[in-house]
mmCIF file of C-alpha atoms in Angstrom:
data_model
loop_
_atom_site.group_PDB
_atom_site.id
_atom_site.type_symbol
_atom_site.label_atom_id
_atom_site.label_comp_id
_atom_site.label_asym_id
_atom_site.label_seq_id
_atom_site.Cartn_x
_atom_site.Cartn_y
_atom_site.Cartn_z
ATOM 1 C CA MET A 1 115.550 123.162 82.623
ATOM 2 C CA GLU A 2 114.403 126.466 81.161
ATOM 3 C CA LEU A 3 111.136 127.990 82.177
ATOM 4 C CA ALA A 4 109.860 128.150 78.598
ATOM 5 C CA ASN A 5 110.379 124.423 78.243
ATOM 6 C CA ILE A 6 108.633 123.766 81.520
ATOM 7 C CA GLU A 7 105.682 125.885 80.462
ATOM 8 C CA GLN A 8 105.469 123.939 77.242
ATOM 9 C CA LEU A 9 105.514 120.675 79.143
ATOM 10 C CA ILE A 10 102.886 121.997 81.532
ATOM 11 C CA GLU A 11 100.566 122.703 78.651
ATOM 12 C CA LYS A 12 101.069 119.199 77.319
ATOM 13 C CA TYR A 13 100.540 117.889 80.825
ATOM 14 C CA GLU A 14 97.202 119.657 81.169
ATOM 15 C CA ASN A 15 96.077 118.070 77.919
ATOM 16 C CA ALA A 16 97.327 114.662 79.112
ATOM 17 C CA GLU A 17 99.772 114.428 76.234
ATOM 18 C CA THR A 18 102.978 114.071 78.201
ATOM 19 C CA SER A 19 104.841 110.785 78.377
ATOM 20 C CA LEU A 20 105.849 109.264 81.705
ATOM 21 C CA GLN A 21 109.401 110.533 81.161
ATOM 22 C CA GLU A 22 108.220 114.091 80.605
ATOM 23 C CA GLU A 23 106.103 113.877 83.714
ATOM 24 C CA GLN A 24 109.166 112.802 85.627
ATOM 25 C CA VAL A 25 110.990 115.879 84.346
ATOM 26 C CA LEU A 26 108.146 118.042 85.626
ATOM 27 C CA ALA A 27 108.102 116.267 88.990
ATOM 28 C CA ALA A 28 111.829 116.824 89.378
ATOM 29 C CA TYR A 29 111.468 120.482 88.405
ATOM 30 C CA PHE A 30 108.759 121.141 90.986
ATOM 31 C CA GLN A 31 110.822 119.579 93.734
ATOM 32 C CA GLN A 32 113.165 122.549 93.481
ATOM 33 C CA ASP A 33 112.477 125.638 95.541
ATOM 34 C CA ASN A 34 112.530 128.426 92.965
ATOM 35 C CA THR A 35 109.105 127.927 91.429
ATOM 36 C CA PRO A 36 107.539 130.945 89.706
ATOM 37 C CA VAL A 37 104.332 132.152 91.364
ATOM 38 C CA HIS A 38 102.082 131.329 88.420
ATOM 39 C CA LEU A 39 103.147 127.668 88.603
ATOM 40 C CA LEU A 40 102.741 127.229 92.364
ATOM 41 C CA GLU A 41 99.609 125.109 91.926
ATOM 42 C CA TYR A 42 101.628 122.533 90.048
ATOM 43 C CA LYS A 43 104.185 122.476 92.812
ATOM 44 C CA ALA A 44 101.389 121.576 95.224
ATOM 45 C CA MET A 45 100.045 118.910 92.872
ATOM 46 C CA PHE A 46 103.370 117.259 92.215
ATOM 47 C CA GLY A 47 104.260 117.574 95.877
ATOM 48 C CA TYR A 48 101.106 115.709 96.770
ATOM 49 C CA PHE A 49 101.699 113.019 94.133
ATOM 50 C CA ASN A 50 105.196 112.494 95.444
ATOM 51 C CA GLU A 51 103.956 112.258 98.998
ATOM 52 C CA SER A 52 101.274 109.745 98.028
ATOM 53 C CA LYS A 53 103.789 107.533 96.263
ATOM 54 C CA ALA A 54 105.650 107.104 99.530
ATOM 55 C CA GLU A 55 102.620 105.717 101.305
ATOM 56 C CA ARG A 56 103.046 102.084 102.361
ATOM 57 C CA PHE A 57 100.849 99.284 103.510
ATOM 58 C CA THR A 58 102.087 98.525 107.002
ATOM 59 C CA LYS A 59 99.748 95.802 108.174
ATOM 60 C CA THR A 60 100.631 92.191 107.638
ATOM 61 C CA ILE A 61 98.819 90.090 105.129
ATOM 62 C CA PRO A 62 97.634 86.836 106.645
ATOM 63 C CA LEU A 63 97.988 84.247 103.924
ATOM 64 C CA LYS A 64 96.527 80.973 105.012
ATOM 65 C CA THR A 65 98.890 78.172 104.084
ATOM 66 C CA LYS A 66 96.800 75.719 106.094
ATOM 67 C CA LYS A 67 96.467 72.495 104.170
ATOM 68 C CA PRO A 68 93.939 69.774 104.897
ATOM 69 C CA TYR A 69 96.278 67.708 107.091
ATOM 70 C CA TRP A 70 93.597 65.198 108.064
ATOM 71 C CA LYS A 71 93.566 63.900 104.491
ATOM 72 C CA TRP A 72 97.187 62.810 104.805
ATOM 73 C CA ALA A 73 96.612 61.558 108.342
ATOM 74 C CA SER A 74 93.965 59.131 107.088
ATOM 75 C CA VAL A 75 96.308 57.919 104.354
ATOM 76 C CA ALA A 76 99.045 57.318 106.918
ATOM 77 C CA ALA A 77 96.659 55.479 109.234
ATOM 78 C CA ALA A 78 95.517 53.207 106.422
ATOM 79 C CA ALA A 79 99.115 52.453 105.472
ATOM 80 C CA ILE A 80 100.061 51.584 109.051
ATOM 81 C CA LEU A 81 97.033 49.330 109.364
ATOM 82 C CA LEU A 82 97.885 47.460 106.155
ATOM 83 C CA VAL A 83 101.530 46.980 107.087
ATOM 84 C CA SER A 84 100.723 45.721 110.571
ATOM 85 C CA ILE A 85 98.143 43.226 109.290
ATOM 86 C CA TYR A 86 100.624 41.970 106.696
ATOM 87 C CA THR A 87 103.445 41.462 109.195
ATOM 88 C CA ILE A 88 101.221 39.747 111.788
ATOM 89 C CA ASN A 89 99.698 37.320 109.300
ATOM 90 C CA LYS A 90 102.909 36.476 107.506
ATOM 91 C CA PRO A 91 103.529 32.665 108.044
ATOM 92 C CA GLY A 92 106.972 31.290 109.089
ATOM 93 C CA SER A 93 108.798 34.319 108.204
ATOM 94 C CA LEU A 94 112.213 33.412 109.563
ATOM 95 C CA SER A 95 115.363 34.495 107.891
ATOM 96 C CA ASP A 96 118.089 32.004 106.829
ATOM 97 C CA GLN A 97 120.290 33.100 109.687
ATOM 98 C CA GLU A 98 117.586 32.326 112.217
ATOM 99 C CA ARG A 99 116.888 28.959 110.634
ATOM 100 C CA ILE A 100 120.521 27.869 110.882
ATOM 101 C CA GLU A 101 120.726 28.953 114.512
ATOM 102 C CA ALA A 102 117.568 27.027 115.348
ATOM 103 C CA GLN A 103 118.982 23.890 113.689
ATOM 104 C CA LEU A 104 122.213 24.203 115.664
ATOM 105 C CA ALA A 105 120.324 24.602 118.921
ATOM 106 C CA TYR A 106 118.242 21.533 118.059
ATOM 107 C CA GLN A 107 121.370 19.450 117.403
ATOM 108 C CA GLU A 108 122.964 20.620 120.658
ATOM 109 C CA THR A 109 119.924 19.663 122.715
ATOM 110 C CA GLN A 110 119.748 16.283 120.982
ATOM 111 C CA LYS A 111 123.386 15.644 121.896
ATOM 112 C CA ALA A 112 122.688 16.591 125.486
ATOM 113 C CA PHE A 113 119.712 14.236 125.677
ATOM 114 C CA GLN A 114 121.794 11.382 124.175
ATOM 115 C CA LEU A 115 124.472 11.906 126.791
ATOM 116 C CA ILE A 116 121.886 11.761 129.548
ATOM 117 C CA SER A 117 120.317 8.553 128.196
ATOM 118 C CA GLN A 118 123.699 6.776 127.775
ATOM 119 C CA ASN A 119 124.664 7.535 131.366
ATOM 120 C CA LEU A 120 121.244 6.432 132.521
ATOM 121 C CA ASN A 121 121.720 3.069 130.748
ATOM 122 C CA LYS A 122 125.079 2.609 132.410
ATOM 123 C CA GLY A 123 123.558 3.179 135.863
ATOM 124 C CA GLU A 124 120.740 0.777 135.106
ATOM 125 C CA SER A 125 123.060 -2.137 134.257
ATOM 126 C CA VAL A 126 125.029 -1.587 137.469
ATOM 127 C CA ALA A 127 121.806 -1.519 139.478
ATOM 128 C CA ILE A 128 120.543 -4.751 137.858
ATOM 129 C CA ALA A 129 123.856 -6.500 138.662
ATOM 130 C CA GLY A 130 123.384 -5.420 142.296
ATOM 131 C CA LEU A 131 119.867 -6.804 142.274
ATOM 132 C CA GLN A 132 121.072 -10.191 141.008
ATOM 133 C CA GLU A 133 123.564 -10.358 143.878
ATOM 134 C CA PHE A 134 120.695 -9.637 146.236
ATOM 135 C CA GLN A 135 118.668 -12.447 144.646
ATOM 136 C CA LYS A 136 121.530 -14.947 145.158
ATOM 137 C CA THR A 137 121.792 -14.250 148.857
ATOM 138 C CA GLN A 138 117.994 -14.382 149.148
ATOM 139 C CA ASN A 139 117.959 -17.783 147.491
ATOM 140 C CA LYS A 140 120.637 -19.039 149.822
ATOM 141 C CA VAL A 141 118.651 -17.905 152.839
ATOM 142 C CA PHE A 142 115.395 -19.410 151.661
ATOM 143 C CA LYS A 143 117.147 -22.751 150.748
ATOM 144 C CA ASN A 144 118.624 -22.982 154.180
ATOM 145 C CA ASN A 145 115.211 -22.614 155.721
ATOM 146 C CA MET B 1 101.858 79.770 90.591
ATOM 147 C CA GLN B 2 104.047 78.553 93.444
ATOM 148 C CA GLN B 3 104.196 80.126 96.868
ATOM 149 C CA THR B 4 107.605 81.723 96.380
ATOM 150 C CA GLU B 5 106.609 83.068 92.990
ATOM 151 C CA PHE B 6 103.541 84.615 94.564
ATOM 152 C CA LEU B 7 105.631 86.207 97.297
ATOM 153 C CA ASN B 8 108.042 87.638 94.747
ATOM 154 C CA THR B 9 105.636 88.907 92.111
ATOM 155 C CA VAL B 10 102.283 89.567 93.721
ATOM 156 C CA LEU B 11 103.087 90.608 97.268
ATOM 157 C CA PRO B 12 105.154 93.687 96.265
ATOM 158 C CA LEU B 13 101.953 95.075 94.727
ATOM 159 C CA LYS B 14 100.479 95.498 98.189
ATOM 160 C CA ASP B 15 101.361 99.184 98.441
ATOM 161 C CA LYS B 16 99.787 99.978 95.088
ATOM 162 C CA VAL B 17 96.668 98.037 95.978
ATOM 163 C CA PHE B 18 96.481 99.799 99.326
ATOM 164 C CA ARG B 19 96.903 103.259 97.835
ATOM 165 C CA LEU B 20 94.240 102.668 95.215
ATOM 166 C CA ALA B 21 91.874 101.267 97.826
ATOM 167 C CA LYS B 22 92.513 104.258 100.054
ATOM 168 C CA ARG B 23 91.862 106.632 97.183
ATOM 169 C CA LEU B 24 88.438 105.115 96.627
ATOM 170 C CA LEU B 25 87.417 104.167 100.167
ATOM 171 C CA VAL B 26 88.900 107.279 101.858
ATOM 172 C CA SER B 27 89.306 105.644 105.273
ATOM 173 C CA ILE B 28 92.656 104.023 106.062
ATOM 174 C CA ASP B 29 91.064 101.228 108.074
ATOM 175 C CA GLU B 30 88.763 100.270 105.262
ATOM 176 C CA ALA B 31 91.605 100.416 102.770
ATOM 177 C CA GLU B 32 93.677 98.092 104.968
ATOM 178 C CA ASP B 33 90.815 95.637 105.303
ATOM 179 C CA ALA B 34 90.247 95.764 101.561
ATOM 180 C CA THR B 35 93.939 95.093 100.887
ATOM 181 C CA GLN B 36 93.963 92.072 103.159
ATOM 182 C CA GLU B 37 90.777 90.790 101.607
ATOM 183 C CA LEU B 38 92.104 91.260 98.075
ATOM 184 C CA PHE B 39 95.372 89.483 98.775
ATOM 185 C CA LEU B 40 93.505 86.589 100.291
ATOM 186 C CA LYS B 41 91.518 86.378 97.077
ATOM 187 C CA LEU B 42 94.662 86.563 94.959
ATOM 188 C CA TRP B 43 96.291 83.908 97.132
ATOM 189 C CA LYS B 44 93.387 81.553 96.756
ATOM 190 C CA ASN B 45 93.429 82.007 92.985
ATOM 191 C CA LYS B 46 97.185 81.927 92.606
ATOM 192 C CA SER B 47 97.035 78.931 90.296
ATOM 193 C CA LYS B 48 95.011 80.946 87.795
ATOM 194 C CA LEU B 49 97.207 84.053 87.904
ATOM 195 C CA LYS B 50 99.555 82.907 85.187
ATOM 196 C CA ASN B 51 96.686 83.074 82.705
ATOM 197 C CA TYR B 52 96.782 86.865 82.911
ATOM 198 C CA SER B 53 99.295 88.762 80.823
ATOM 199 C CA SER B 54 99.893 91.345 83.523
ATOM 200 C CA VAL B 55 99.317 90.343 87.129
ATOM 201 C CA GLU B 56 99.769 93.963 88.141
ATOM 202 C CA ALA B 57 96.977 95.198 85.869
ATOM 203 C CA PHE B 58 94.809 92.308 87.008
ATOM 204 C CA ALA B 59 95.378 93.180 90.671
ATOM 205 C CA MET B 60 94.525 96.813 89.975
ATOM 206 C CA THR B 61 91.318 95.841 88.177
ATOM 207 C CA MET B 62 90.380 93.587 91.070
ATOM 208 C CA THR B 63 91.039 96.369 93.554
ATOM 209 C CA LYS B 64 88.965 98.825 91.564
ATOM 210 C CA ASN B 65 86.020 96.435 91.273
ATOM 211 C CA TYR B 66 86.179 95.395 94.907
ATOM 212 C CA CYS B 67 86.299 98.976 96.196
ATOM 213 C CA LEU B 68 83.492 100.157 93.943
ATOM 214 C CA ASP B 69 81.402 97.241 95.160
ATOM 215 C CA GLN B 70 82.189 98.199 98.746
ATOM 216 C CA LEU B 71 81.143 101.772 98.070
ATOM 217 C CA LYS B 72 77.928 100.625 96.443
ATOM 218 C CA ALA B 73 77.119 98.380 99.393
ATOM 219 C CA LYS B 74 77.841 101.224 101.786
ATOM 220 C CA ARG B 75 75.537 103.581 99.935
ATOM 221 C CA SER B 76 72.684 101.093 99.872
ATOM 222 C CA ASN B 77 73.201 100.389 103.590
ATOM 223 C CA ASN B 78 72.503 104.011 104.473
ATOM 224 C CA LEU B 79 76.039 104.415 105.694
ATOM 225 C CA LYS B 80 76.378 107.537 103.626
ATOM 226 C CA LEU B 81 75.436 109.531 106.667
ATOM 227 C CA VAL B 82 78.474 108.239 108.538
ATOM 228 C CA HIS B 83 80.638 108.959 105.573
ATOM 229 C CA SER B 84 79.500 112.549 105.136
ATOM 230 C CA ASN B 85 79.898 113.097 108.855
ATOM 231 C CA TYR B 86 83.452 111.972 108.539
ATOM 232 C CA LYS B 87 84.014 114.351 105.666
ATOM 233 C CA ASP B 88 82.440 117.297 107.439
ATOM 234 C CA ASN B 89 84.550 116.697 110.476
ATOM 235 C CA ASN B 90 87.632 116.754 108.416
ATOM 236 C CA ILE B 91 86.843 120.047 106.769
ATOM 237 C CA SER B 92 85.776 121.816 109.949
ATOM 238 C CA LEU B 93 88.866 120.494 111.676
ATOM 239 C CA GLU B 94 90.968 121.932 108.947
ATOM 240 C CA ARG B 95 89.149 125.247 109.160
ATOM 241 C CA ASP B 96 89.686 125.315 112.863
ATOM 242 C CA ILE B 97 93.373 124.823 112.665
ATOM 243 C CA GLU B 98 93.486 126.913 109.499
ATOM 244 C CA VAL B 99 95.962 124.712 107.797
ATOM 245 C CA LYS B 100 96.809 126.465 104.581
ATOM 246 C CA ASP B 101 98.811 123.553 103.280
ATOM 247 C CA SER B 102 98.068 123.379 99.590
ATOM 248 C CA VAL B 103 99.401 119.826 99.420
ATOM 249 C CA SER B 104 96.591 118.556 101.640
ATOM 250 C CA LYS B 105 94.187 120.634 99.573
ATOM 251 C CA VAL B 106 95.135 118.602 96.554
ATOM 252 C CA HIS B 107 94.051 115.508 98.450
ATOM 253 C CA GLU B 108 90.666 117.058 99.148
ATOM 254 C CA LEU B 109 90.231 118.130 95.563
ATOM 255 C CA ILE B 110 91.013 114.680 94.225
ATOM 256 C CA GLU B 111 88.480 113.275 96.664
ATOM 257 C CA LYS B 112 85.802 115.454 95.122
ATOM 258 C CA LEU B 113 86.509 114.263 91.589
ATOM 259 C CA PRO B 114 84.231 111.721 89.900
ATOM 260 C CA GLU B 115 85.313 108.122 90.551
ATOM 261 C CA LYS B 116 86.678 107.554 87.063
ATOM 262 C CA GLN B 117 88.882 110.632 87.174
ATOM 263 C CA LYS B 118 89.975 109.788 90.696
ATOM 264 C CA LEU B 119 91.084 106.346 89.533
ATOM 265 C CA ILE B 120 92.896 107.721 86.520
ATOM 266 C CA ILE B 121 94.757 110.390 88.502
ATOM 267 C CA GLN B 122 95.783 107.720 90.997
ATOM 268 C CA LEU B 123 96.965 105.278 88.342
ATOM 269 C CA ARG B 124 98.753 107.851 86.190
ATOM 270 C CA ASP B 125 100.157 110.547 88.448
ATOM 271 C CA ILE B 126 100.865 108.425 91.495
ATOM 272 C CA GLU B 127 101.405 104.895 90.195
ATOM 273 C CA ASN B 128 102.807 105.986 86.790
ATOM 274 C CA PHE B 129 101.012 103.494 84.571
ATOM 275 C CA GLU B 130 101.010 103.881 80.795
ATOM 276 C CA PHE B 131 97.757 104.944 79.151
ATOM 277 C CA GLU B 132 97.338 101.532 77.550
ATOM 278 C CA GLU B 133 97.662 99.823 80.950
ATOM 279 C CA ILE B 134 95.160 102.190 82.542
ATOM 280 C CA GLY B 135 92.798 101.502 79.664
ATOM 281 C CA LYS B 136 93.112 97.792 80.319
ATOM 282 C CA ILE B 137 92.574 98.167 84.055
ATOM 283 C CA LEU B 138 89.529 100.396 83.725
ATOM 284 C CA ASP B 139 88.198 98.847 80.526
ATOM 285 C CA LEU B 140 88.455 102.121 78.598
ATOM 286 C CA GLN B 141 90.020 103.289 75.359
ATOM 287 C CA PRO B 142 93.403 105.018 75.876
ATOM 288 C CA THR B 143 91.981 108.185 74.311
ATOM 289 C CA ALA B 144 89.120 108.180 76.800
ATOM 290 C CA VAL B 145 91.711 107.847 79.553
ATOM 291 C CA ARG B 146 93.548 110.890 78.205
ATOM 292 C CA VAL B 147 90.394 112.980 78.002
ATOM 293 C CA ALA B 148 89.369 112.142 81.565
ATOM 294 C CA LEU B 149 92.879 112.698 82.879
ATOM 295 C CA SER B 150 93.141 116.082 81.190
ATOM 296 C CA ARG B 151 89.816 117.072 82.696
ATOM 297 C CA ALA B 152 90.885 115.937 86.151
ATOM 298 C CA ARG B 153 94.204 117.784 86.016
ATOM 299 C CA LYS B 154 92.565 120.977 84.819
ATOM 300 C CA THR B 155 89.894 120.754 87.519
ATOM 301 C CA ILE B 156 92.466 120.326 90.269
ATOM 302 C CA ARG B 157 94.483 123.273 89.041
ATOM 303 C CA GLN B 158 91.466 125.542 88.629
ATOM 304 C CA GLN B 159 90.174 124.674 92.079
ATOM 305 C CA LEU B 160 93.591 125.394 93.547
ATOM 306 C CA ILE B 161 93.688 128.805 91.832
ATOM 307 C CA LYS B 162 90.198 129.535 93.128
ATOM 308 C CA GLN B 163 91.150 128.677 96.695
ATOM 309 C CA HIS B 164 94.335 130.632 96.324
ATOM 310 C CA ASN B 165 92.514 133.768 95.174
ATOM 311 C CA TYR B 166 89.893 133.342 97.860
ATOM 312 C CA GLY B 167 92.623 133.205 100.428
ATOM 313 C CA ILE B 168 94.179 136.441 99.154
ATOM 314 C CA SER B 169 91.017 138.486 98.804
#
């Protein structure tokens, strides 16, 4: 850019009438090396502005994302309590499957008991027959006396 | 405002906030503390941020107010003595080493400007805000911003010329 133009822009700049674009033109101009002596102050100014723009915040920003966990903990505890009370107090809560199995087991045991009692009856009748035989011989002995 | 939205829109402003805080508070440590403090505040109020048309301008306004409050508190706490000590040290140190770097001189000169002009130079020449935005941030008319900016720019230049001539003669 020509020096005359730059000088014009500089004047506008001093009066704070330049747009951001025009200020960028000036900043770019003063980054070059061949600055006339009477504009050296602006070179220093724009140099400083440029330098300042590059400054960064290097520390970390601690953003607390801590939420009140205990609130949810109490909700969970209450839920667990309710569920456990419900399941403990629930009466006769057997499923169909379990009921059928229980019935089968009951029938099986009943069969087994019946078998035992039939065989017991058989043994009893044999024993009674034996006893009668014993009675006969006893009678014979006591008659003979 | 959700967490990810905050990270994408507000967090990138951290450098601007830091630079503005440093401009006003001078010390890097204080500027860093202020930045952390301000972002914590923004984070806590992230649900309200969408009510503002420009989060950037809002963050700048917050930074300005916070730093000016800090400065006020410092002045009333008699800490001015510490501050001026710090300043004096800086200048004498520079004299000792005889650094003739005009770029660092600009920094000094901006430091000496009134707070309003300091803020405007920072927002315009370093952060490149439009006059309307600066007016919003500082609660000023755009024309008032222009007048103050013009004054600040002229002061910096004149002081530089003065120092320059002093150095020659």
